[in-house]
Coordinates of N, CA and C in Angstrom, one line a residue:
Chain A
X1 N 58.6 43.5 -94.5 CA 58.9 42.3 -93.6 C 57.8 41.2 -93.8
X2 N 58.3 39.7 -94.1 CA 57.0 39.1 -94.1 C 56.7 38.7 -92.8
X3 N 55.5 38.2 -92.7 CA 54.7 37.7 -91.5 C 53.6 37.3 -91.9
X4 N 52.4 36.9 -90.7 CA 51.4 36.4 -90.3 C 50.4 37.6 -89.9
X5 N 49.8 38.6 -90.4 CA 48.7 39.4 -90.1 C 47.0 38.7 -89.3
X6 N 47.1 39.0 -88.3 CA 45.4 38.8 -87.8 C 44.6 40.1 -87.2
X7 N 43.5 40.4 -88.0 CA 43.0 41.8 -87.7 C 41.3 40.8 -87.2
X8 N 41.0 42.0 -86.0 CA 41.3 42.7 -85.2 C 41.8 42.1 -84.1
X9 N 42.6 43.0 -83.3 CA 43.6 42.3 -82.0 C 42.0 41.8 -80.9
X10 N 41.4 42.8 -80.9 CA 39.8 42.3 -79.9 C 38.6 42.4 -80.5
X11 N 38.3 41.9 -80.5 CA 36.8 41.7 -81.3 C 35.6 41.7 -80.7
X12 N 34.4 42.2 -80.6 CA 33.1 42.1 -79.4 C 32.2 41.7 -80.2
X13 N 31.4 41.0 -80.0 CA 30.3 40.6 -80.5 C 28.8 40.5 -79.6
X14 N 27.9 40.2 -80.3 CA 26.8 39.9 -79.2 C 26.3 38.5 -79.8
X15 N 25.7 37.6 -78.6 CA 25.6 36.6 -78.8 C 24.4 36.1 -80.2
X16 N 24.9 34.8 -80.7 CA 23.8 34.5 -82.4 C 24.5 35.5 -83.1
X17 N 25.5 36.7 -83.4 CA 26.1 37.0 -84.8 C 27.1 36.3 -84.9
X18 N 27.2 36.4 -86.3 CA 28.4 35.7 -87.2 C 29.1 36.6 -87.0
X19 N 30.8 36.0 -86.5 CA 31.7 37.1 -87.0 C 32.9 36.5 -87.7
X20 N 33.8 37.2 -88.5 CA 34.7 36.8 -89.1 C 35.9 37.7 -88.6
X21 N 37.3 36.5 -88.8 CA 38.6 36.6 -88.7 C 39.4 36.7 -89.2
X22 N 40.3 38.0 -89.7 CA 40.9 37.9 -90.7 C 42.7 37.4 -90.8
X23 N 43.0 36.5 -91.7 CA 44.4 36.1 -91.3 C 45.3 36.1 -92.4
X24 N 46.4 36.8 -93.2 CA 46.9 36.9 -93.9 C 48.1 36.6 -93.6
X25 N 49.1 36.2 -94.6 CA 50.2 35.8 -94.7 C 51.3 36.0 -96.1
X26 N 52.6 37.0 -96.1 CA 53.0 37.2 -96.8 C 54.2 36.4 -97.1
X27 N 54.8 35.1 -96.2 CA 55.5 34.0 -96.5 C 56.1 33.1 -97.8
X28 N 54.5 33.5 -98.1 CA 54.9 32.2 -99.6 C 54.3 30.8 -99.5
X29 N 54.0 30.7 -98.0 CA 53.8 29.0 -97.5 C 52.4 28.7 -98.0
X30 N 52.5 27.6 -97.8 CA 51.2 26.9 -98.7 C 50.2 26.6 -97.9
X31 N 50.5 26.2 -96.3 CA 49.6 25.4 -95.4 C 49.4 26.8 -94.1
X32 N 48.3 26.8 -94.2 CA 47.7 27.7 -93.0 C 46.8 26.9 -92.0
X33 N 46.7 27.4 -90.9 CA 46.1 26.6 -90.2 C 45.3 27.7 -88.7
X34 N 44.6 27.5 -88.3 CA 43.3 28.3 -87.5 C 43.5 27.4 -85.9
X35 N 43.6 28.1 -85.1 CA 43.6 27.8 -83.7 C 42.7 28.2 -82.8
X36 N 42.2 27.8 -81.8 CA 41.4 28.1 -80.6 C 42.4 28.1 -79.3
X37 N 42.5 29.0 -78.5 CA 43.5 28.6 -77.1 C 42.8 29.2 -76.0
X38 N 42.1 28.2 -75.2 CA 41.6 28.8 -74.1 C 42.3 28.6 -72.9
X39 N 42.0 29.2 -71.6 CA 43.1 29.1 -70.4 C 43.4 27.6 -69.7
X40 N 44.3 27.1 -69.6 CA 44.9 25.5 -69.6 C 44.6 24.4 -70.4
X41 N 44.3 25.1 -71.6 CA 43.5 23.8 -72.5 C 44.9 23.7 -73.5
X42 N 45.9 24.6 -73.6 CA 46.9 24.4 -75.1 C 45.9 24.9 -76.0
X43 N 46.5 24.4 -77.6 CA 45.8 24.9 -78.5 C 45.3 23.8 -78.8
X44 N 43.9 24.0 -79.5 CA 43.3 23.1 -80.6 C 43.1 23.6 -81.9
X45 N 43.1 22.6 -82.5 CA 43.2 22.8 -84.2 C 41.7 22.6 -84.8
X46 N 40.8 23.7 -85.1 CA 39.6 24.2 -85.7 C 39.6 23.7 -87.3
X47 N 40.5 24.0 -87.7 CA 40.7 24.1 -89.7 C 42.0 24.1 -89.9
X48 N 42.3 23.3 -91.3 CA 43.9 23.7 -92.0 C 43.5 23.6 -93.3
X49 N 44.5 23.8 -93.8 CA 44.7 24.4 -95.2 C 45.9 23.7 -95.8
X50 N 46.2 22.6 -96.7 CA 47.5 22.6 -97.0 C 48.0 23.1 -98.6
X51 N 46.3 23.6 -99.2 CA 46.5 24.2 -100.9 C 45.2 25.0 -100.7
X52 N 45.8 26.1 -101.6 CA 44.7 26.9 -101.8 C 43.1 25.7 -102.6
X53 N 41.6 26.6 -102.2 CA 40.6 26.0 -102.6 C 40.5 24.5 -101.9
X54 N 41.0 23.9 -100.9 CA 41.1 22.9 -100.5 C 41.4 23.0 -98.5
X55 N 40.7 22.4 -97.6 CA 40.9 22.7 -96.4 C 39.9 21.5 -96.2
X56 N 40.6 21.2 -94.0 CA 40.3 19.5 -93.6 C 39.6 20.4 -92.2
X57 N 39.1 19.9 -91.3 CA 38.1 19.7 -90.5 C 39.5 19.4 -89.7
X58 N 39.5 20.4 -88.0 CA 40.6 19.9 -86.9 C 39.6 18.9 -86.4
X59 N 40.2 19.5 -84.8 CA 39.7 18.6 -83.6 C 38.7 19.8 -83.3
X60 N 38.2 20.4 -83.5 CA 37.1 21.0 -83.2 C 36.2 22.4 -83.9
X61 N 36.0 21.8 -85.5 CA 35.4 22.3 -86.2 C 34.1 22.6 -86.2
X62 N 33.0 22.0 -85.0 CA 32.1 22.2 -85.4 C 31.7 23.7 -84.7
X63 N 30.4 24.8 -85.6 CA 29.9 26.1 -85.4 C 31.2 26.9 -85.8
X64 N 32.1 26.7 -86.8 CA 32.9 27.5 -87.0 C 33.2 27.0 -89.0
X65 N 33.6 28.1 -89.7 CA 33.8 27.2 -91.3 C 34.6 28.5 -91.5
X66 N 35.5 27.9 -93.0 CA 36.8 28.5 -93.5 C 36.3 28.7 -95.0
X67 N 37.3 29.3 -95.9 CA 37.2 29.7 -96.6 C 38.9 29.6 -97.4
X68 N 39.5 29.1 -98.1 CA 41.2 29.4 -98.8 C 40.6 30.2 -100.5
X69 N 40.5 31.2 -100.6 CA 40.7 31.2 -102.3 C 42.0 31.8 -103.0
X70 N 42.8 32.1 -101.8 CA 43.6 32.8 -101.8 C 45.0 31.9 -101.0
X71 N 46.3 32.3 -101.6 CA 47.3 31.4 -100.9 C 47.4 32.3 -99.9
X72 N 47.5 33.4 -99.8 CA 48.0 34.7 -98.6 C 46.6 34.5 -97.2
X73 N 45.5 34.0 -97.6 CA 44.6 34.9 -96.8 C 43.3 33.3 -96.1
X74 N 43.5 32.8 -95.0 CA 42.8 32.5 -94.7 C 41.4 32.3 -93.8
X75 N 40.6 33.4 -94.0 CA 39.3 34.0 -93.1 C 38.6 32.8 -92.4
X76 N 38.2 32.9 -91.1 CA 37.7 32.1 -89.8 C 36.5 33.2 -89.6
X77 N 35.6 31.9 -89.7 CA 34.0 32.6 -89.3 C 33.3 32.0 -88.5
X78 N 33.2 32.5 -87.2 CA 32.5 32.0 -86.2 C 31.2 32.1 -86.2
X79 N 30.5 31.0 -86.3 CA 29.0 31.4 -86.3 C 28.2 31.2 -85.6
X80 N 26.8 31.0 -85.3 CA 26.4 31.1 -84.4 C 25.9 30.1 -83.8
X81 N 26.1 28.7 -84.0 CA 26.3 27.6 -83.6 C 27.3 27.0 -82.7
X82 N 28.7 27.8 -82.8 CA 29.6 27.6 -81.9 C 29.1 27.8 -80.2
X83 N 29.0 27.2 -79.6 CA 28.1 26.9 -78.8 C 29.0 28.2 -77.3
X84 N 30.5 28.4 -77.6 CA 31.0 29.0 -76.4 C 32.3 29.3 -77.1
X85 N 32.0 30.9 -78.2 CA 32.8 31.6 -78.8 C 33.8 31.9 -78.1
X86 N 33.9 32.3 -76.9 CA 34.4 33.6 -76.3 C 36.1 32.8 -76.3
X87 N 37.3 33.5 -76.6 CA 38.5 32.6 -76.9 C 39.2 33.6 -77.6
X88 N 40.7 33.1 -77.4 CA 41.7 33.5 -77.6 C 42.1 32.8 -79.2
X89 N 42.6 33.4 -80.5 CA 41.9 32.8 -81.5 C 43.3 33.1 -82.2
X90 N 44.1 31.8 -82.6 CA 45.8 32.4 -83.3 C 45.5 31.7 -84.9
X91 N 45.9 32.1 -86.0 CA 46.5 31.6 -87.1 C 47.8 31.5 -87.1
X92 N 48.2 30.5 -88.1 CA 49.2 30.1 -88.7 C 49.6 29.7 -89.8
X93 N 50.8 29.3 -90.1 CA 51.3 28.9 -91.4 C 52.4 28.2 -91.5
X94 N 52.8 27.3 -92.3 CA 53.7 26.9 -92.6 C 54.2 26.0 -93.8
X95 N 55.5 25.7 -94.4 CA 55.8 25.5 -95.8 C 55.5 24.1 -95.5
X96 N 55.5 23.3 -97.0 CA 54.9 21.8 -96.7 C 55.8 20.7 -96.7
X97 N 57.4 21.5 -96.5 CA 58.1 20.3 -96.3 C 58.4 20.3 -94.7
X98 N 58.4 21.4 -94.1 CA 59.0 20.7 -92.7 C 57.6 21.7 -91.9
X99 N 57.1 21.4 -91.0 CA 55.9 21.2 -90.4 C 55.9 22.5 -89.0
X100 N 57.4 23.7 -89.5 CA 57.1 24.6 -88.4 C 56.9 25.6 -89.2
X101 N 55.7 26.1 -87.9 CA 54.5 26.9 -88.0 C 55.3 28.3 -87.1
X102 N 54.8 29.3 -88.5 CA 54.6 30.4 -87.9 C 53.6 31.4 -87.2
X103 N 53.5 31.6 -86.3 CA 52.2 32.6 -85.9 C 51.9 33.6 -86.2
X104 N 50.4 33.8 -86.2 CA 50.0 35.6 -85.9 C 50.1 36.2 -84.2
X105 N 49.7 36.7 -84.6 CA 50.1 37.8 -83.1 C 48.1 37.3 -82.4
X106 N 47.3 36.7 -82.9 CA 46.2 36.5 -82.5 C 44.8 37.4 -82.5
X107 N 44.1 37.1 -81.8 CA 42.9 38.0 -82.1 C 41.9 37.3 -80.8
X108 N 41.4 38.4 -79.6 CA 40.7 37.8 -78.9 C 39.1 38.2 -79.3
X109 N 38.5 37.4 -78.7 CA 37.1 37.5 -79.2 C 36.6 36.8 -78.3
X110 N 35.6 38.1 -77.9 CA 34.8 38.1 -76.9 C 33.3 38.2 -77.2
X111 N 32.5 37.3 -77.0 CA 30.8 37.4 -77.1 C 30.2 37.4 -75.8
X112 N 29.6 38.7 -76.4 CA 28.5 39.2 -75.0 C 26.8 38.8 -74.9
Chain B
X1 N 47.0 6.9 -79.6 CA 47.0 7.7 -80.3 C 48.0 8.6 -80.2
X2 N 48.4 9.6 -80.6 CA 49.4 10.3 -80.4 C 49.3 11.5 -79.6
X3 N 50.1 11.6 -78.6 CA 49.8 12.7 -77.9 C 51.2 13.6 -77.3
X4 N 50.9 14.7 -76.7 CA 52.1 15.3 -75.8 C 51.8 15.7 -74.6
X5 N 52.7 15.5 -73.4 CA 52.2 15.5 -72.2 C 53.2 16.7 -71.8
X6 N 53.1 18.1 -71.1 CA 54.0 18.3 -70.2 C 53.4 18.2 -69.1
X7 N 54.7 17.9 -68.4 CA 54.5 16.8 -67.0 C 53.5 18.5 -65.8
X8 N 54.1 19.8 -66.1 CA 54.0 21.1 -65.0 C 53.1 22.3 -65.7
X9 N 52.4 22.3 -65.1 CA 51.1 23.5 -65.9 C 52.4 24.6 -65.1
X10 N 52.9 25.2 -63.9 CA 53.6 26.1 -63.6 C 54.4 25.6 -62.9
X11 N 55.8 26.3 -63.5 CA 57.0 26.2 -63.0 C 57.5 27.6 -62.1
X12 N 57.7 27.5 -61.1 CA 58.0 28.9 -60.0 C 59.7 28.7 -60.1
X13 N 60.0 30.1 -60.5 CA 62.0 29.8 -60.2 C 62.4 31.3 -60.1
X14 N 63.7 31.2 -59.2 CA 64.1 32.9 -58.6 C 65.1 32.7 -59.8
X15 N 65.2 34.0 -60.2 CA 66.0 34.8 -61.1 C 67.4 34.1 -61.1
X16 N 68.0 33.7 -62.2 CA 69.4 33.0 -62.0 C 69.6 31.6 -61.6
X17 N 68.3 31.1 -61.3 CA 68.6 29.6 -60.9 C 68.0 28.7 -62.4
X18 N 68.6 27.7 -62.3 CA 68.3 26.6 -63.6 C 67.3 26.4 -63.5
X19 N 66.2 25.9 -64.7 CA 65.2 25.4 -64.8 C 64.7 24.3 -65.3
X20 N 64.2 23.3 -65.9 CA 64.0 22.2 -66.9 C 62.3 22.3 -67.0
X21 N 61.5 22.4 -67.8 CA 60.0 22.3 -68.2 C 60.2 21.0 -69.0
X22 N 59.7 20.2 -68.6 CA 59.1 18.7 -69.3 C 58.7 18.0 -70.3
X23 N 58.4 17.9 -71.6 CA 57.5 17.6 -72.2 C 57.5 15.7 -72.2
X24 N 56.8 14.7 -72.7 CA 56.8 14.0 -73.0 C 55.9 13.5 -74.3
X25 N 56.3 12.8 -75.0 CA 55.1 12.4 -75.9 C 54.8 11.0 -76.7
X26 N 53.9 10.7 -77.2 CA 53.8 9.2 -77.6 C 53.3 9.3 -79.0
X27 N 54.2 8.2 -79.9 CA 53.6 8.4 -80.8 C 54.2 7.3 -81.6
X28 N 53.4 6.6 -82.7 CA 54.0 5.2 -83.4 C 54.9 5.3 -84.9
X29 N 55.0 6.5 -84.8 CA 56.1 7.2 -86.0 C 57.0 8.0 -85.5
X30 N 57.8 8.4 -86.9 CA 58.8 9.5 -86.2 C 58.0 10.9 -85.9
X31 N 58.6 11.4 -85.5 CA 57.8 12.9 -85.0 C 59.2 14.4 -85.6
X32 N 58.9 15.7 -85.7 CA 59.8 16.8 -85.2 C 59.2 16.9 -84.1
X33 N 60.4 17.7 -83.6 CA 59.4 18.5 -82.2 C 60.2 20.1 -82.3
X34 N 59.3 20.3 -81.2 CA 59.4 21.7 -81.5 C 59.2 22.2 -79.8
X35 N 59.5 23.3 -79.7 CA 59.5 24.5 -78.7 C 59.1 25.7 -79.0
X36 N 57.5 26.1 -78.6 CA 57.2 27.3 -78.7 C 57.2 28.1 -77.5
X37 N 57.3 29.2 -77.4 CA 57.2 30.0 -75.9 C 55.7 31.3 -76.6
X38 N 55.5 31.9 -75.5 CA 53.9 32.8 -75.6 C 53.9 33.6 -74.7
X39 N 54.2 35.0 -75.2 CA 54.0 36.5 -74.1 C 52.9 36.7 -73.7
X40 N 52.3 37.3 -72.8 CA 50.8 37.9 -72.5 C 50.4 38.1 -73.8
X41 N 48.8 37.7 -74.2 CA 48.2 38.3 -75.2 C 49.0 38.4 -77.1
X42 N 50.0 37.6 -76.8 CA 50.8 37.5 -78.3 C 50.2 36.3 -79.1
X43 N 51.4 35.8 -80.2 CA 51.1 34.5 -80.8 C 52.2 33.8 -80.1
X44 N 52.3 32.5 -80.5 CA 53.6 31.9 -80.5 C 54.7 32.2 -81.3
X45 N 56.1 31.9 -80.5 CA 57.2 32.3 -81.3 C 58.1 31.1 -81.4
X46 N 58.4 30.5 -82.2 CA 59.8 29.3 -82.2 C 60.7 29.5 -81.6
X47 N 60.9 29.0 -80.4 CA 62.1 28.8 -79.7 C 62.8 27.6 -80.0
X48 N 62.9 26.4 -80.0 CA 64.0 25.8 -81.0 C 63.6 24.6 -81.6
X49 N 64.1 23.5 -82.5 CA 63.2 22.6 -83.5 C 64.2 21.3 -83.0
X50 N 63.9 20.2 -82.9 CA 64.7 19.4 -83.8 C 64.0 18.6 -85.0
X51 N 64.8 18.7 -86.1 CA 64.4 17.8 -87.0 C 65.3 16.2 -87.2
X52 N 66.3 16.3 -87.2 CA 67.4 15.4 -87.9 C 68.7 15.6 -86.8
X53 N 69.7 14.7 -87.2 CA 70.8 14.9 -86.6 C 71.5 14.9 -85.1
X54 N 71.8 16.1 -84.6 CA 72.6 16.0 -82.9 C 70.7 16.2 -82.5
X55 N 71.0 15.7 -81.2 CA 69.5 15.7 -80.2 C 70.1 16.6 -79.6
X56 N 70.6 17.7 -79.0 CA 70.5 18.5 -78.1 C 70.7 19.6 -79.6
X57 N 69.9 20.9 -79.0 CA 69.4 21.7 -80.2 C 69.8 23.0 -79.2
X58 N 69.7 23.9 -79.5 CA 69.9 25.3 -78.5 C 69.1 26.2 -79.4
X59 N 68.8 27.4 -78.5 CA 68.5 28.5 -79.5 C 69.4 30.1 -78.9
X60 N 69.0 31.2 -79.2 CA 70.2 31.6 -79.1 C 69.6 32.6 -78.2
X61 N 68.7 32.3 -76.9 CA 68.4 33.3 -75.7 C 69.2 31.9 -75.1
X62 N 69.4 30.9 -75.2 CA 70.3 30.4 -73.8 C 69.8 29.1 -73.7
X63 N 68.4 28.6 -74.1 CA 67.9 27.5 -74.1 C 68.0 26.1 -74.7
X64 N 67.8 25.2 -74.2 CA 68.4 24.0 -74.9 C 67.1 22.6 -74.9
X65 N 67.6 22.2 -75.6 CA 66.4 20.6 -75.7 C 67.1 19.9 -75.8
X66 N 67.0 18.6 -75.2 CA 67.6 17.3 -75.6 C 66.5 16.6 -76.2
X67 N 66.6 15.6 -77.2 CA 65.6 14.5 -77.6 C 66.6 13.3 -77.2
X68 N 65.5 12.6 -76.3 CA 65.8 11.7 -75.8 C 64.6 10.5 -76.9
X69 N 65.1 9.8 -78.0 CA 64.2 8.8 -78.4 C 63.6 7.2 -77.3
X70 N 64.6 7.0 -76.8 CA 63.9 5.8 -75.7 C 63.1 6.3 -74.6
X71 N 63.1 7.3 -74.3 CA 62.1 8.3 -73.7 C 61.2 8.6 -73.6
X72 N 60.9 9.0 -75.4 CA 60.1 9.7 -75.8 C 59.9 11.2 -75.6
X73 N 61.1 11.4 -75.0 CA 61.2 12.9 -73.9 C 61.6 14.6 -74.9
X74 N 61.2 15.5 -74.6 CA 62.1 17.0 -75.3 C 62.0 17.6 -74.5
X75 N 62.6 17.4 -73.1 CA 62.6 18.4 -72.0 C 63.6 19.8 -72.5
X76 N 63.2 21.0 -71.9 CA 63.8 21.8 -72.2 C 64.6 23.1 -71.4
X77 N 65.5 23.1 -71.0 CA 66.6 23.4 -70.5 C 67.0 25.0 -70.0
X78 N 67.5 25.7 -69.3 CA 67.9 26.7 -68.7 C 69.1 26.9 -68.1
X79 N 70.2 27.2 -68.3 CA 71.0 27.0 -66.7 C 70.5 28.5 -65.8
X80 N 70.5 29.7 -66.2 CA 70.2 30.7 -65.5 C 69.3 31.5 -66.0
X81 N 68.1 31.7 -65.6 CA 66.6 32.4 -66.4 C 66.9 33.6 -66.0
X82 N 66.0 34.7 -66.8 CA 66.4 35.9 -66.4 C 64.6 36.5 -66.2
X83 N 64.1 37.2 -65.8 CA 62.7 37.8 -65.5 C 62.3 37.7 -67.1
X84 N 62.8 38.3 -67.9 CA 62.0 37.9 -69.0 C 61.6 36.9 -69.7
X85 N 62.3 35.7 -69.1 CA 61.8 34.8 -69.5 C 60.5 34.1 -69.1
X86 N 59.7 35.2 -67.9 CA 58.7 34.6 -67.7 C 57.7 34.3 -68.8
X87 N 56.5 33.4 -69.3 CA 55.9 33.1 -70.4 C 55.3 31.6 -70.1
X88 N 54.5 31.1 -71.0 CA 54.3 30.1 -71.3 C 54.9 29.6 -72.3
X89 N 55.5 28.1 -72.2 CA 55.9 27.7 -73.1 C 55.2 26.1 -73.5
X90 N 54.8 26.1 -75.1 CA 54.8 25.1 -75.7 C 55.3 23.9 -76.2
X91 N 55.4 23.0 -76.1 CA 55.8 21.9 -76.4 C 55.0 21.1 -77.5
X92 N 55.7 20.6 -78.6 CA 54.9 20.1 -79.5 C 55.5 19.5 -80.6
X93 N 54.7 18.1 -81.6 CA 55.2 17.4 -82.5 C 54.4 17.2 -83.5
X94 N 55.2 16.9 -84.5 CA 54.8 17.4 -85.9 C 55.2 15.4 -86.4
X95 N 53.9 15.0 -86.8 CA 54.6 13.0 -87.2 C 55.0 13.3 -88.4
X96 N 55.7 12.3 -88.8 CA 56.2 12.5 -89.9 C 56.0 10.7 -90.5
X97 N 55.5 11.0 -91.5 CA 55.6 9.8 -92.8 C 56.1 9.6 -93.7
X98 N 57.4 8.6 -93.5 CA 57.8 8.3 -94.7 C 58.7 10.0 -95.1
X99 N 58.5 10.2 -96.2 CA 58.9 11.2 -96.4 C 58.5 12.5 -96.4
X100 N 57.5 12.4 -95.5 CA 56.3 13.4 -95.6 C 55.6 13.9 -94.4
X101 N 55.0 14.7 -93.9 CA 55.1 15.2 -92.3 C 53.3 15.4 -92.6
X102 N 52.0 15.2 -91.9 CA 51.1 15.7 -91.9 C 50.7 16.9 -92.3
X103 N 51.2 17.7 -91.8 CA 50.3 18.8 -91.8 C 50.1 19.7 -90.8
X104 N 50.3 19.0 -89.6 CA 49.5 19.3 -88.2 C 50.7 19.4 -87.3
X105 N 50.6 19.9 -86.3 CA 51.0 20.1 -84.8 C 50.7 19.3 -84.0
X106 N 51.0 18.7 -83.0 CA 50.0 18.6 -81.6 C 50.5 19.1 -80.4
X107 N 50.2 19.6 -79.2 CA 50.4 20.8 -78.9 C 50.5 20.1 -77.4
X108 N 51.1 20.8 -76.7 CA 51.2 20.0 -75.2 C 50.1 21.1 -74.8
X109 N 49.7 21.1 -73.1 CA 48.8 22.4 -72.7 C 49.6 23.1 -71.9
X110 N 51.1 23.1 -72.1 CA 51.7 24.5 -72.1 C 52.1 24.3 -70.5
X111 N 53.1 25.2 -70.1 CA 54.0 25.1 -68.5 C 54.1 27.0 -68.9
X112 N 53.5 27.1 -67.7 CA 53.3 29.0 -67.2 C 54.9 28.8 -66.2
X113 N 56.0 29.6 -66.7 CA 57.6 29.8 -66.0 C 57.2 31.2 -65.7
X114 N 57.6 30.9 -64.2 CA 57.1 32.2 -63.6 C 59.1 32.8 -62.6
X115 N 59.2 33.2 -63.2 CA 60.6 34.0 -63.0 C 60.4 35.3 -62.0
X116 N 60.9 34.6 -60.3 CA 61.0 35.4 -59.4 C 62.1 36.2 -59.1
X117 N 62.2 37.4 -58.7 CA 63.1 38.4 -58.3 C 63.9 37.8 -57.5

């Protein structure tokens, strides 16, 4: 079946580590894109992707960086500059002619 | 700049009665829009699109959108909700240029439909 993979569903960390997010996609689509959703905020857009080796800065990139070398797989790494990790954390994807996005099932991440 | 508003962070409704969740949005291009809905601790799931063509769109649990262009509006529709439809649901548009769409989303902050017994 294809889909949108994000491992792991909870994530713990302790506060100042780096952690990474893993997000794969067996679609075919070319544009991925990394989300933040905290409680009554909606989502915000961290990073996208619309070609492999190439990715743009959202609305709130900063203490967080990406990685595309791959069309299937785009990894989110929270570092330790992100000032207030703790969040509800979705990937996406979608083809580059019409602009709907499919989701992962998410990943929450919690810093202690 | 462009943005999406829905008008109700939560919507309260008893089982079988109609509902409407709000969106509104502004923007100096064309836009798609979209409808996502969101289970406890899930991702989003596409509940219905419009791109082109008729403005009232359906999807196939029962739901409906109109696009209203003088509006700016994609309210989205119920006649009889059932308990599972409790969720949040998304609202959201995609601009489009010319022949070509960004890239991006923009995302309303979501209406919590709370489906009473």
């Amino acid at each position: 079946d294809g889909g949108i993979t994000q491992s792991p569903k909870y994530l713990f960390r302790k506060e100042g580590q780096n952690v990474t997010l893993s997000c794969e996609q067996n679609l075919n689509h070319d544009a991925m894109y990394w989300y933040r959703q905290d409680p009554g905020q909606g989502l915000r857009l961290i990073y996208y992707s619309q070609i492999v080796n190439d990715f743009q800065k959202g609305d709130i990139a900063e203490g967080y960086s990406v990685s595309r070398e791959k069309k299937e797989s785009f990894p989110l790494t929270v570092t330790s500059a992100q000032k207030n990790p703790t969040a509800f954390y979705l990937c996406a994807s979608s083809t580059s002619e019409v602009n709907e996005q499919f989701f992962g099932p998410g990943t929450r991440l919690t810093v202690l | 700049a462009q943005s999406v508003t829905q008008l109700d962070s939560q919507v309260p409704v008893f089982e079988e009665a109609p509902v409407e969740l709000r969106c509104n949005y502004s923007s100096s291009v064309s836009v798609y829009l979209f409808w996502y809905v969101q289970y406890p601790n899930q991702g989003l799931q596409l509940l219905l699109k419009y791109l082109s063509g008729s403005t009232l769109v359906e999807s196939i649990n029962g739901f409906e959108a109109e696009f209203n262009k003088s509006q700016t509006s994609f309210h989205l529709r119920k006649p009889s909700v059932h308990i599972s439809d409790t969720a949040e649901y998304f609202c959201a548009v995609s601009l489009v240029y010319g022949s070509s769409n960004t890239g991006k989303l923009i995302f309303g902050q979501g209406t919590t439909l709370q489906v009473k017994p």
